[in-house]
MMTF fields as JSON, N, C-alpha, C and O atoms, coordinates in Angstrom:
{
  "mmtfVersion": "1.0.0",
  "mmtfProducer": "UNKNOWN",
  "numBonds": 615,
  "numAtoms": 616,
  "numGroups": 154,
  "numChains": 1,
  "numModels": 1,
  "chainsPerModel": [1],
  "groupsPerChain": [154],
  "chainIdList": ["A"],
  "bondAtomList": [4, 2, 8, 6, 12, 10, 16, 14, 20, 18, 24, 22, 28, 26, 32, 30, 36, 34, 40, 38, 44, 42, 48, 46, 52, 50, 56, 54, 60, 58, 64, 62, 68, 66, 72, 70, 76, 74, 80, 78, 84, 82, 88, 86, 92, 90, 96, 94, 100, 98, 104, 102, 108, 106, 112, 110, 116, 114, 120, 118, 124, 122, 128, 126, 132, 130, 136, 134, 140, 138, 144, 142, 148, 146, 152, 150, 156, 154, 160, 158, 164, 162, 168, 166, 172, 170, 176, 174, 180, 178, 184, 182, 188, 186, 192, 190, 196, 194, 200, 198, 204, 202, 208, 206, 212, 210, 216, 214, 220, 218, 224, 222, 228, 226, 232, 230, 236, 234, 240, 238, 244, 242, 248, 246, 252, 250, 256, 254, 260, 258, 264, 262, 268, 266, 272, 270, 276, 274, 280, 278, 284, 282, 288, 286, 292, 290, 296, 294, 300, 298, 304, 302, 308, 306, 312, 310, 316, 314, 320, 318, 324, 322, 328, 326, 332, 330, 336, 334, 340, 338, 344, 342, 348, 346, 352, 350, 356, 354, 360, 358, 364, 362, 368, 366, 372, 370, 376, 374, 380, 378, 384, 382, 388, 386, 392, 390, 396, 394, 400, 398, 404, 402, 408, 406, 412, 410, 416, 414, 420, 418, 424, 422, 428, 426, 432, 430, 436, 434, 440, 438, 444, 442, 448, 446, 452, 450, 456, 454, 460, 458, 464, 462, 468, 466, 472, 470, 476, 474, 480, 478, 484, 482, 488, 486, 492, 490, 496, 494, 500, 498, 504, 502, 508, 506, 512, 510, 516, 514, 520, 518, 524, 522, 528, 526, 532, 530, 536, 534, 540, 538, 544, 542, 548, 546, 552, 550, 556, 554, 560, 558, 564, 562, 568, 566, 572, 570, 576, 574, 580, 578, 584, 582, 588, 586, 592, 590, 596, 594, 600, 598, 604, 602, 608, 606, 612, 610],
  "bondOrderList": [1, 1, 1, 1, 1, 1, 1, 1, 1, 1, 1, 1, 1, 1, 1, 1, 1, 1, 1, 1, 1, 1, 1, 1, 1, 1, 1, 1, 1, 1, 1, 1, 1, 1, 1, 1, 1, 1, 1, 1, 1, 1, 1, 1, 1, 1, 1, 1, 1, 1, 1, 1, 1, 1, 1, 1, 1, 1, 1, 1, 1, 1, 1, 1, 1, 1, 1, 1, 1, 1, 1, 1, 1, 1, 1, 1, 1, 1, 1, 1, 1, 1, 1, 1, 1, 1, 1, 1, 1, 1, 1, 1, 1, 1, 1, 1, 1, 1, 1, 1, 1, 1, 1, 1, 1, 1, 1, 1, 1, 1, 1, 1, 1, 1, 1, 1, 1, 1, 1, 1, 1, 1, 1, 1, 1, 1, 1, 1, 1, 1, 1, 1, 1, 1, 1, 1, 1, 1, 1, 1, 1, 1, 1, 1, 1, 1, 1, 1, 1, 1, 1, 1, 1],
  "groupList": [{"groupName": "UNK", "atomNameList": ["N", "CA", "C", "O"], "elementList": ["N", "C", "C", "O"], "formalChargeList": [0, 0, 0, 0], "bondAtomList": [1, 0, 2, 1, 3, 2], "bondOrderList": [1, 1, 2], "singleLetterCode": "X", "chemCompType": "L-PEPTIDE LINKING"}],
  "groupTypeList": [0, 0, 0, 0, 0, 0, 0, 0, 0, 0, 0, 0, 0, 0, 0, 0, 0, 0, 0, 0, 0, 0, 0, 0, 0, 0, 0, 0, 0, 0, 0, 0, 0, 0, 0, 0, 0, 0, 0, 0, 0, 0, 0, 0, 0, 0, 0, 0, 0, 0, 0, 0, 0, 0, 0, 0, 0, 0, 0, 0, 0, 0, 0, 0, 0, 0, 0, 0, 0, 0, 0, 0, 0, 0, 0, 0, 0, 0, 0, 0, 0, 0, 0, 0, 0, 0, 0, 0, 0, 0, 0, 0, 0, 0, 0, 0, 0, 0, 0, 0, 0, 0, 0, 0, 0, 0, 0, 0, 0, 0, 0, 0, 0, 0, 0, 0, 0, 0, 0, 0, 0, 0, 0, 0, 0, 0, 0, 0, 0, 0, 0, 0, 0, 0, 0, 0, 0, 0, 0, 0, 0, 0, 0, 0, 0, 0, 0, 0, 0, 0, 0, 0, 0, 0],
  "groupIdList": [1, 2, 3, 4, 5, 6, 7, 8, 9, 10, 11, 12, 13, 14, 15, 16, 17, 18, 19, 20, 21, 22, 23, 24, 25, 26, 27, 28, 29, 30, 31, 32, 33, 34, 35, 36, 37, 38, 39, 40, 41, 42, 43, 44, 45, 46, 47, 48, 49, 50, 51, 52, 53, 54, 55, 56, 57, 58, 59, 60, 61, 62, 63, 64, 65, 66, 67, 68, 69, 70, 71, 72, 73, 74, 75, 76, 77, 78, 79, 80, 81, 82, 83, 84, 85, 86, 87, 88, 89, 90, 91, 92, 93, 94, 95, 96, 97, 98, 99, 100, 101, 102, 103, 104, 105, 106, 107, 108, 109, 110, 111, 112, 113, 114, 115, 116, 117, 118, 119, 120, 121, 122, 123, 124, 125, 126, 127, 128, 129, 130, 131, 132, 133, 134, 135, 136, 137, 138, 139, 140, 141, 142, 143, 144, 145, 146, 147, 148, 149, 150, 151, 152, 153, 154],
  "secStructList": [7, 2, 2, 2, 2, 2, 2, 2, 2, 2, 2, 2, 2, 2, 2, 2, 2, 2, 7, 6, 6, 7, 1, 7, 2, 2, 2, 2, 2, 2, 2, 2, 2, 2, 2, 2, 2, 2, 2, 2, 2, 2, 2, 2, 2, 2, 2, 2, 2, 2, 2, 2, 2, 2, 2, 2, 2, 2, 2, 2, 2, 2, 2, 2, 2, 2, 2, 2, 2, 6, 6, 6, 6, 7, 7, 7, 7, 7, 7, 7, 7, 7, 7, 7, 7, 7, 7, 7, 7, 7, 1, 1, 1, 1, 7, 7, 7, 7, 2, 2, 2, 2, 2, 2, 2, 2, 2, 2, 6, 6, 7, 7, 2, 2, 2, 2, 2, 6, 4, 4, 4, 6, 4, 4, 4, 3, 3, 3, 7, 1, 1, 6, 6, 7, 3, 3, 3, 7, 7, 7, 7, 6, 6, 7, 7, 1, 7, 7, 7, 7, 7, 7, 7, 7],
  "xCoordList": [0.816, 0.0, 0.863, 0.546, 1.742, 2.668, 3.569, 3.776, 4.03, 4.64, 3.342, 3.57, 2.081, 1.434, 1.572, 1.962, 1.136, 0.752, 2.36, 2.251, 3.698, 4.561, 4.971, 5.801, 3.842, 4.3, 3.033, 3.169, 2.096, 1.001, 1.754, 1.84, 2.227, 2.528, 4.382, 4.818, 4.996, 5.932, 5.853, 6.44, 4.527, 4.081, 3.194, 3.124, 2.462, 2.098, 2.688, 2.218, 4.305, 5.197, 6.142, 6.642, 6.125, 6.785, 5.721, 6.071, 4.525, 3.665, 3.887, 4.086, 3.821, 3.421, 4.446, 4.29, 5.952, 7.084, 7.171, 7.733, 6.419, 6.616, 5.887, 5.853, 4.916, 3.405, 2.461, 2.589, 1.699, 1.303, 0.22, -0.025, -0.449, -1.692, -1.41, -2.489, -0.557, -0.176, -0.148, 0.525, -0.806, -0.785, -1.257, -0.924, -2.279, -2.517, -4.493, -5.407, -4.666, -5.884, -6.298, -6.952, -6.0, -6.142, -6.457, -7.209, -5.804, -5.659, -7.161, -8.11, -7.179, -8.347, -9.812, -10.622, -9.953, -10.8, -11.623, -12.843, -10.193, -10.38, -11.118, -11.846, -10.563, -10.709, -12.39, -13.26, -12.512, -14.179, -14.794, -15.998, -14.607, -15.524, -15.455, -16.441, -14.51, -14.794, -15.506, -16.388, -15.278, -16.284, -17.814, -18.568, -18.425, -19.343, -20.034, -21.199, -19.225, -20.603, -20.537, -21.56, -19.075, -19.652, -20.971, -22.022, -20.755, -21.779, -23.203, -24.17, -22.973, -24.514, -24.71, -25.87, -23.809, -24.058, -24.578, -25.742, -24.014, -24.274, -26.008, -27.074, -25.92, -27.962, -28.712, -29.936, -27.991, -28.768, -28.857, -29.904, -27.688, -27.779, -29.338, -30.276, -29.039, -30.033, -31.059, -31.754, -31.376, -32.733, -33.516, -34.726, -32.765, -32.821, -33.125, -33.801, -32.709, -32.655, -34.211, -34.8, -34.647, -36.185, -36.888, -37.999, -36.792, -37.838, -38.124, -39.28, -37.145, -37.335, -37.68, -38.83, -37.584, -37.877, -39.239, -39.607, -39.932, -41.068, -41.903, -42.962, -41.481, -42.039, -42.435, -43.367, -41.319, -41.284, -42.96, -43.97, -42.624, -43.535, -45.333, -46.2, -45.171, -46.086, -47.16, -48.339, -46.162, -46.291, -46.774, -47.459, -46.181, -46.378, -47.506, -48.29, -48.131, -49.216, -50.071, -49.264, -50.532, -51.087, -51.521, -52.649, -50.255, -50.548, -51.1, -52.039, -51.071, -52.007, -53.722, -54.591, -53.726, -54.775, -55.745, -56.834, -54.628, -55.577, -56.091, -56.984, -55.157, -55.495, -56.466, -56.904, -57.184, -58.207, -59.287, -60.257, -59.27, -60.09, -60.776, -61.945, -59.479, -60.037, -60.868, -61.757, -59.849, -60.718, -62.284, -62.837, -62.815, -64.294, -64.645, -65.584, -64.114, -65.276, -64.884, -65.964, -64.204, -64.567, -64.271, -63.09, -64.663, -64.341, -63.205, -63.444, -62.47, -61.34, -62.264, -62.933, -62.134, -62.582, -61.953, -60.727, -62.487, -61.876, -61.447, -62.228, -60.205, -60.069, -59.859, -58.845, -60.914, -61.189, -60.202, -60.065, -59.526, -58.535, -59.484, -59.627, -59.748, -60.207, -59.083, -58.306, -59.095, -58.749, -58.896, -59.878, -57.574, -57.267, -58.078, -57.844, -59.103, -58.943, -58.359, -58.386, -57.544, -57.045, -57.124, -58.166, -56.674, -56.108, -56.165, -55.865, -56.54, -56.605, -55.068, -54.46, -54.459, -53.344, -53.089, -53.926, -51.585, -51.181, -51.62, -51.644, -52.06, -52.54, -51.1, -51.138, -50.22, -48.811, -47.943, -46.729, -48.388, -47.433, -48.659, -48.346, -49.538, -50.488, -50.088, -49.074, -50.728, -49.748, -50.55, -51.725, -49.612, -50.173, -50.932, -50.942, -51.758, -52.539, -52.049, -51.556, -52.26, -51.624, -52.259, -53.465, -51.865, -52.733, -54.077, -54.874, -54.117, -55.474, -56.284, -57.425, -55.968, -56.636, -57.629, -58.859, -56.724, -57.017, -58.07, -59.214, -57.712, -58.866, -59.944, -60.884, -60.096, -61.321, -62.028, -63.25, -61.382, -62.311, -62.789, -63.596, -61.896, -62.165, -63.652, -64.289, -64.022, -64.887, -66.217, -67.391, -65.773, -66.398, -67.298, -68.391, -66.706, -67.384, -68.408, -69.285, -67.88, -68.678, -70.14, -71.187, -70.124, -71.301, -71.991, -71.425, -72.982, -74.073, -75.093, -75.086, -76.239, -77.236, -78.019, -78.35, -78.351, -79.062, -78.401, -79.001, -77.216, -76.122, -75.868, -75.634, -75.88, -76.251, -76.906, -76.601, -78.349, -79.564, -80.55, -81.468, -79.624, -80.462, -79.516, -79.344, -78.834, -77.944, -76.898, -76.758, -76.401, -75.805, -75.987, -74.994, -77.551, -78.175, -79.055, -79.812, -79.411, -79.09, -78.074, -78.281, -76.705, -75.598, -75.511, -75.609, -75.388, -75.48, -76.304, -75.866, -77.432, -78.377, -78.337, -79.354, -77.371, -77.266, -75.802, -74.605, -76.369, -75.425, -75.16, -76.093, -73.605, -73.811, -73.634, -72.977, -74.395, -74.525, -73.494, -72.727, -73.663, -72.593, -72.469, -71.463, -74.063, -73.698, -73.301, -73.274, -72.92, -72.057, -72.952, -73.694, -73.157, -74.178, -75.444, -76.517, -75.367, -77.15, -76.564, -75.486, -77.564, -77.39, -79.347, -80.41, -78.737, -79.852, -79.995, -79.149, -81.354, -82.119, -82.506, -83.566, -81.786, -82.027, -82.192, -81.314, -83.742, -84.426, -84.949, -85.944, -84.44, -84.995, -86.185, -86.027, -87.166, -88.31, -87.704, -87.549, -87.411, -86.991, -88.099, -87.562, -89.201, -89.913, -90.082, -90.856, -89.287, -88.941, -87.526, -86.569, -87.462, -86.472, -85.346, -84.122, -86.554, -85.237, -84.752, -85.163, -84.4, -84.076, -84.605, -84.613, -84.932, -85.727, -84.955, -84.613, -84.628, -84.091, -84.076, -85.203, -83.341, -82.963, -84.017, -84.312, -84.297, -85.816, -84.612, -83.566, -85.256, -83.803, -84.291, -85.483, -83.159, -82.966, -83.465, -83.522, -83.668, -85.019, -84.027, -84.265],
  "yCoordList": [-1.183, 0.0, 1.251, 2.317, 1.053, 2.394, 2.795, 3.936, 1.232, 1.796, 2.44, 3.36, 1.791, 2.298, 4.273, 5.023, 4.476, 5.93, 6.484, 7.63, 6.078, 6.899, 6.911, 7.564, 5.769, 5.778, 6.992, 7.731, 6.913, 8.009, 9.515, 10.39, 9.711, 11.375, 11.561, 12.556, 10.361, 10.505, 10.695, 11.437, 9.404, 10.168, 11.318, 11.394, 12.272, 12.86, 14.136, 15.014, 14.335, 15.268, 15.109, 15.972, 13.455, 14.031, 14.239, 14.7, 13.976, 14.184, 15.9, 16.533, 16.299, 17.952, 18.402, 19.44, 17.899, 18.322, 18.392, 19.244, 17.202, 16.903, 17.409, 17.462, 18.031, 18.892, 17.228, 16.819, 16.493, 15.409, 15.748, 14.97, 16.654, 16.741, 16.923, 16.959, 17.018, 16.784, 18.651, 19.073, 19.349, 20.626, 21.338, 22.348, 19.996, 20.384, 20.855, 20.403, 21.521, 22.011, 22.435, 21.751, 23.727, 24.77, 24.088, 24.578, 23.13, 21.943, 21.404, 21.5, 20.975, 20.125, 20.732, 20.206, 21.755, 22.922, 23.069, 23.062, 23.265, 23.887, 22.469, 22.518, 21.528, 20.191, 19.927, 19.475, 20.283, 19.94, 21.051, 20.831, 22.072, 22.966, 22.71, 22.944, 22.356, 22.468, 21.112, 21.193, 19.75, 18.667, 18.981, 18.252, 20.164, 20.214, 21.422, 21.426, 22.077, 22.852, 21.831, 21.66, 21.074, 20.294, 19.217, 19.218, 18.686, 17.911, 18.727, 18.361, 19.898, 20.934, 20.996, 20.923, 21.122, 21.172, 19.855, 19.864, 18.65, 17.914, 17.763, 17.671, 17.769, 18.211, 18.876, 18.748, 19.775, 20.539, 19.964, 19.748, 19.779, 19.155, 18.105, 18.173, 17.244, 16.081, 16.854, 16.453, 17.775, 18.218, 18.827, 19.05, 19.037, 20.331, 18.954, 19.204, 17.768, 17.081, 16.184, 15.581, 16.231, 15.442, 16.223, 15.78, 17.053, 18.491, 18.727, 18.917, 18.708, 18.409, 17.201, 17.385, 15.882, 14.871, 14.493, 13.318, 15.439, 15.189, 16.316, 15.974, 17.314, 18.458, 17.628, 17.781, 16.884, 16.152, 15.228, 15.354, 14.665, 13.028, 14.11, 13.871, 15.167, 15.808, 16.437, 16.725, 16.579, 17.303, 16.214, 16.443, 15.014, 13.82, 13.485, 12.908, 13.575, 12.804, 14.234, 14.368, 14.838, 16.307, 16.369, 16.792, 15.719, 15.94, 14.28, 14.298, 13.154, 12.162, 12.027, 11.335, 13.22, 13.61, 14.481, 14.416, 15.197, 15.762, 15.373, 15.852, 13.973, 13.029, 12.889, 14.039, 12.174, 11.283, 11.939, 11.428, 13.346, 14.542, 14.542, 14.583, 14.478, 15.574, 13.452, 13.226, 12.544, 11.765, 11.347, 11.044, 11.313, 11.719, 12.647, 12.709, 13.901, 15.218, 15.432, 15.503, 15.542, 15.976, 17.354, 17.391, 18.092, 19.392, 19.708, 19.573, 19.978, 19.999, 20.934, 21.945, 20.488, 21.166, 22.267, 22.162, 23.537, 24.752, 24.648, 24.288, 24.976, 24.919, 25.676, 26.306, 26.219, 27.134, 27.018, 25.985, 28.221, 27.888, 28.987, 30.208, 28.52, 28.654, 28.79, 27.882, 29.801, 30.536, 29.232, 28.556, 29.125, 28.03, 28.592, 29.658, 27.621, 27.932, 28.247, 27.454, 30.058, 29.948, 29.276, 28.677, 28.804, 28.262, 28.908, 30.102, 28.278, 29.342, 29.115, 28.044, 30.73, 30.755, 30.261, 30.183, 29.784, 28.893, 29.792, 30.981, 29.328, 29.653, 30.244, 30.837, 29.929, 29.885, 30.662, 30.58, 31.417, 32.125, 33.652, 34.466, 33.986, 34.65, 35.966, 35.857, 37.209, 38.749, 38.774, 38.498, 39.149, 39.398, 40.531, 41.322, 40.57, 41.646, 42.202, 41.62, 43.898, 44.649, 44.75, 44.506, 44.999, 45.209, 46.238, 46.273, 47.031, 47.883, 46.874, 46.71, 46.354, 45.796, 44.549, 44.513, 43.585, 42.681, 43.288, 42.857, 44.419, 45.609, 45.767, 45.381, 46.29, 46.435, 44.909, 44.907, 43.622, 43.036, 42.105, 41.179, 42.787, 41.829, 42.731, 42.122, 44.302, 44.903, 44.704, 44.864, 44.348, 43.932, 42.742, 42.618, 41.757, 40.956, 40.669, 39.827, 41.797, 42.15, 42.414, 42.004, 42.957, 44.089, 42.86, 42.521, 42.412, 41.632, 42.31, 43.54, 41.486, 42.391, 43.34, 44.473, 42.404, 43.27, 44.837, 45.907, 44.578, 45.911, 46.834, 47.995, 46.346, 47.299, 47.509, 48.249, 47.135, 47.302, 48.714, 49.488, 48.395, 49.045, 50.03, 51.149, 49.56, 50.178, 51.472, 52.686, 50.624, 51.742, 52.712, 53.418, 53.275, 54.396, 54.789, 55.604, 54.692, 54.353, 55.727, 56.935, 54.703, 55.707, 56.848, 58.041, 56.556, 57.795, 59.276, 60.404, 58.99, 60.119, 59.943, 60.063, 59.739, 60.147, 61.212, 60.935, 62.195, 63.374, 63.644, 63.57, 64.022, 64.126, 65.678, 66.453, 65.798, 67.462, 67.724, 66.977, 69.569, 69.934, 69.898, 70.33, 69.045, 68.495, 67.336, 66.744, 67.062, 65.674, 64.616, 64.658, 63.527, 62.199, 62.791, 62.208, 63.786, 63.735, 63.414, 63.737, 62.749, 62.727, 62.688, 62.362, 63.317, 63.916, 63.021, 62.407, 62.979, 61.596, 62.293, 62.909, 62.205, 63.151, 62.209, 61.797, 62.037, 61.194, 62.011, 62.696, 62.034, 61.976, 60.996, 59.803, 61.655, 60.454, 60.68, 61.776, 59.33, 58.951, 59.952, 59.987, 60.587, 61.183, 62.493, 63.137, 62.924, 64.342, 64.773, 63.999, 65.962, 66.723, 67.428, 67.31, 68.451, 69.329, 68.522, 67.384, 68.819, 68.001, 68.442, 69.595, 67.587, 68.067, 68.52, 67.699, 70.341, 70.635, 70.069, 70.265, 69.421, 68.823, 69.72, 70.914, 69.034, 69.565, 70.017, 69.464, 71.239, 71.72, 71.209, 70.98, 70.981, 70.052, 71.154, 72.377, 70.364, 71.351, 70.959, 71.297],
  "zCoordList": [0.0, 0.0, 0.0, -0.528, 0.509, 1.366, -0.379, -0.794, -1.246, -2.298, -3.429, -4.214, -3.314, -3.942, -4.025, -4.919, -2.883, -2.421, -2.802, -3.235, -2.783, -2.998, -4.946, -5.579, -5.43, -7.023, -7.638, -8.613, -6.921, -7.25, -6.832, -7.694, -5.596, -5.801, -6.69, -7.27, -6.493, -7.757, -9.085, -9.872, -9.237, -10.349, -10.422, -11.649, -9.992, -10.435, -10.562, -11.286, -9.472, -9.665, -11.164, -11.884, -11.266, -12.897, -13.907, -14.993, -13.71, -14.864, -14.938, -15.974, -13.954, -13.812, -14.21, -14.852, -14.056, -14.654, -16.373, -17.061, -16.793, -18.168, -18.858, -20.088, -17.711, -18.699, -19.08, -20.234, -18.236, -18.304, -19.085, -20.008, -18.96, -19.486, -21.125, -21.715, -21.799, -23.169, -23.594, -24.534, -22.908, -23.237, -25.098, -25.717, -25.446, -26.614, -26.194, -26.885, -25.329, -24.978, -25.954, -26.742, -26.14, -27.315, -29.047, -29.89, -29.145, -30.398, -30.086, -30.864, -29.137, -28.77, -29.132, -29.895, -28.537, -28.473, -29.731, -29.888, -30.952, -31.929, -33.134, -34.126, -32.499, -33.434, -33.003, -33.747, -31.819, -31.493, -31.684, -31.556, -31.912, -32.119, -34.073, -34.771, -34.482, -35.865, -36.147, -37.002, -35.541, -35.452, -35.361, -36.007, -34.5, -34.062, -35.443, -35.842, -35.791, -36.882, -38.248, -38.911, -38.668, -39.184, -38.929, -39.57, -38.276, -37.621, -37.953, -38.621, -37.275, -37.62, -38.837, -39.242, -39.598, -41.571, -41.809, -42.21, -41.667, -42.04, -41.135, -41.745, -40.191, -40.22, -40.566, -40.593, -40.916, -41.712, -43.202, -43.812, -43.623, -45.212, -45.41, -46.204, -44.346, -43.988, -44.247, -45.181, -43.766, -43.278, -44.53, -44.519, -45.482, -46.293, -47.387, -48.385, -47.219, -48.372, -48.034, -48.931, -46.782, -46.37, -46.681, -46.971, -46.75, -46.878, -48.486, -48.862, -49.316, -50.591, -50.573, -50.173, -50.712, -51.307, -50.411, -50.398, -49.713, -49.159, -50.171, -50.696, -50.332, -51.189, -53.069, -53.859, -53.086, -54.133, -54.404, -55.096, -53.771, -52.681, -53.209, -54.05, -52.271, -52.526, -53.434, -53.228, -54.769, -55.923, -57.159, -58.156, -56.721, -57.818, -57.018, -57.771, -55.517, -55.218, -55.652, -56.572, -55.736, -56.3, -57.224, -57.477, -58.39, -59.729, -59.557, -60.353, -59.103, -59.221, -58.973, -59.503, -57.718, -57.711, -59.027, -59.598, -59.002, -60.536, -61.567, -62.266, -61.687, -63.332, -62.455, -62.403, -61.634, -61.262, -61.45, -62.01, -60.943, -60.894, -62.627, -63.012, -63.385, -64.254, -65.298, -66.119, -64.525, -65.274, -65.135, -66.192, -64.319, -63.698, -63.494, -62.701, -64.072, -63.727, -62.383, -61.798, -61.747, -60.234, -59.716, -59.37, -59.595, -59.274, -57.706, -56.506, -58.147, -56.66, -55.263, -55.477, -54.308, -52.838, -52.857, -52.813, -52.921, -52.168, -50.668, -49.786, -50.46, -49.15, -48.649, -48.95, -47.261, -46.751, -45.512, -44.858, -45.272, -44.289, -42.848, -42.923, -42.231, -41.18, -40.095, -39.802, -39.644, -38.021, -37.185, -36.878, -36.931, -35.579, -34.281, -33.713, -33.93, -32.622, -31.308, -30.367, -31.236, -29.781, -29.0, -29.268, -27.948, -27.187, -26.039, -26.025, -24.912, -23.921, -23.502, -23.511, -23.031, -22.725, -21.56, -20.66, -21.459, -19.934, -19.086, -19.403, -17.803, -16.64, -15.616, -14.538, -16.218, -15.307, -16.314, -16.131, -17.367, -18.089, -17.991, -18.86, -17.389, -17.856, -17.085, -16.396, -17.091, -16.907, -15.385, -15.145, -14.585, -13.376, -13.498, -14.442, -12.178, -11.989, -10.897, -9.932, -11.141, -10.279, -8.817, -8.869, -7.698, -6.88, -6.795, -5.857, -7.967, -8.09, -8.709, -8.277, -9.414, -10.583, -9.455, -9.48, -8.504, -6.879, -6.608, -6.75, -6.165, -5.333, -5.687, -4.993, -6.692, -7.974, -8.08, -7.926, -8.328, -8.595, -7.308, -7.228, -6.291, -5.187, -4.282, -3.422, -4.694, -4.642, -5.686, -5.351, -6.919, -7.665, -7.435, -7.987, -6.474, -5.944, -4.803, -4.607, -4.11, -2.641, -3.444, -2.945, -4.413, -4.712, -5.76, -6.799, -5.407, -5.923, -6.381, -6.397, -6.872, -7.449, -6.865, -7.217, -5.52, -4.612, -4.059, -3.958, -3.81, -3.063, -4.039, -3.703, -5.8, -6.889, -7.367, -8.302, -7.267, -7.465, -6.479, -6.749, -5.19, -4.037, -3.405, -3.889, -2.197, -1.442, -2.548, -2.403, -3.486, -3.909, -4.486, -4.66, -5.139, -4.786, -3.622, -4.148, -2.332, -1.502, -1.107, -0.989, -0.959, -0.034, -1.205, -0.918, -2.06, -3.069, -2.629, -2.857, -2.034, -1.963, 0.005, 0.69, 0.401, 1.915, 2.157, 2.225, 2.221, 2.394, 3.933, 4.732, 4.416, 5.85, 5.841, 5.147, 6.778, 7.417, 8.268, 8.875, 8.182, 9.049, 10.087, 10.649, 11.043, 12.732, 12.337, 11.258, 13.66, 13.535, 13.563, 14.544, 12.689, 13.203, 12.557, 12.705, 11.937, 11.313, 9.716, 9.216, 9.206, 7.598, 7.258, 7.787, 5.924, 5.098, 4.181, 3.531, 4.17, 2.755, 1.555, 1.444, 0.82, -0.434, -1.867, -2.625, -1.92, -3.144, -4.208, -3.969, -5.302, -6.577, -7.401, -7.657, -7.673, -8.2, -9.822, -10.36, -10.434, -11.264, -12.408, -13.515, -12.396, -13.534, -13.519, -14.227, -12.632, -12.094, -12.731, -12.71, -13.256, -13.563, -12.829, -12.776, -12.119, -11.165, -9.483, -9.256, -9.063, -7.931, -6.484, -6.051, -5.998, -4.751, -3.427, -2.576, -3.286, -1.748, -0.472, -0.016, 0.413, 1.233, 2.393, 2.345, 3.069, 4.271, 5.445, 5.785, 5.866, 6.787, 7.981, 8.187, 8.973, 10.185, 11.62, 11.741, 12.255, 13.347, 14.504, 15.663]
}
């Protein structure tokens, strides 16, 4: 064991002397980065060559369709390209709402039919006076024009 552990740090003081690591990094680098856009050309080449010979594929089944067409009379389908149905957007990508925006609809909710139907004309036509704790009931009849003076306080 003991010669083991003294051939490992011997060696690794002459590796470091000799430059163990071969010191062709830079070489290396350059050989894989030029491996790698080849590589990308050559997928791309690929890609460029399915894409035609599918475009191909396409054009001869097209024009097969047409002999058939035109040998029975058949009139080709117009094809109506119709609007994809949106999509409802992710639930987890969607724009926050600001805290006014919270506020508003979290008020928006308090207020039901009844509380906007009633109450909130209602507080609308309760004015407070200049004693403290009295308020004034001030109703408008919906077939009336001018507005009816507030009854003074006794």
């Amino acid at each position: 064991m003991a010669a083991f552990i003294a051939k490992q740090m011997v060696g690794n003081q002459l590796s470091a002397v000799k430059g163990g690591d071969g010191g062709d990094d830079g070489d290396d680098k350059e050989k894989a980065e030029e491996e790698e856009r080849e590589r990308q050309e050559a997928i791309k080449e690929a890609e460029d060559r399915r894409k035609e010979k599918h475009r191909k594929m396409e054009e001869e089944r097209e024009k097969m369709r047409q002999d058939i067409r035109d040998k029975y009379n058949i009139k080709k389908k117009e094809e109506i390209v119709e609007a994809a149905p949106q999509e409802e957007p992710n639930p987890l990508m969607r724009k926050k709402k600001t805290p006014e925006e919270l506020a508003a609809e979290a008020e928006q909710e308090e207020l039901d039919d009844f509380t906007s139907k009633f109450l909130l004309p209602l507080s609308n036509a309760v004015e407070p006076s200049p004693a403290r704790g009295i308020y004034i009931l001030q109703f408008q009849p919906t077939n009336c024009s001018a507005p009816i003076a507030p009854a003074p306080i006794l």
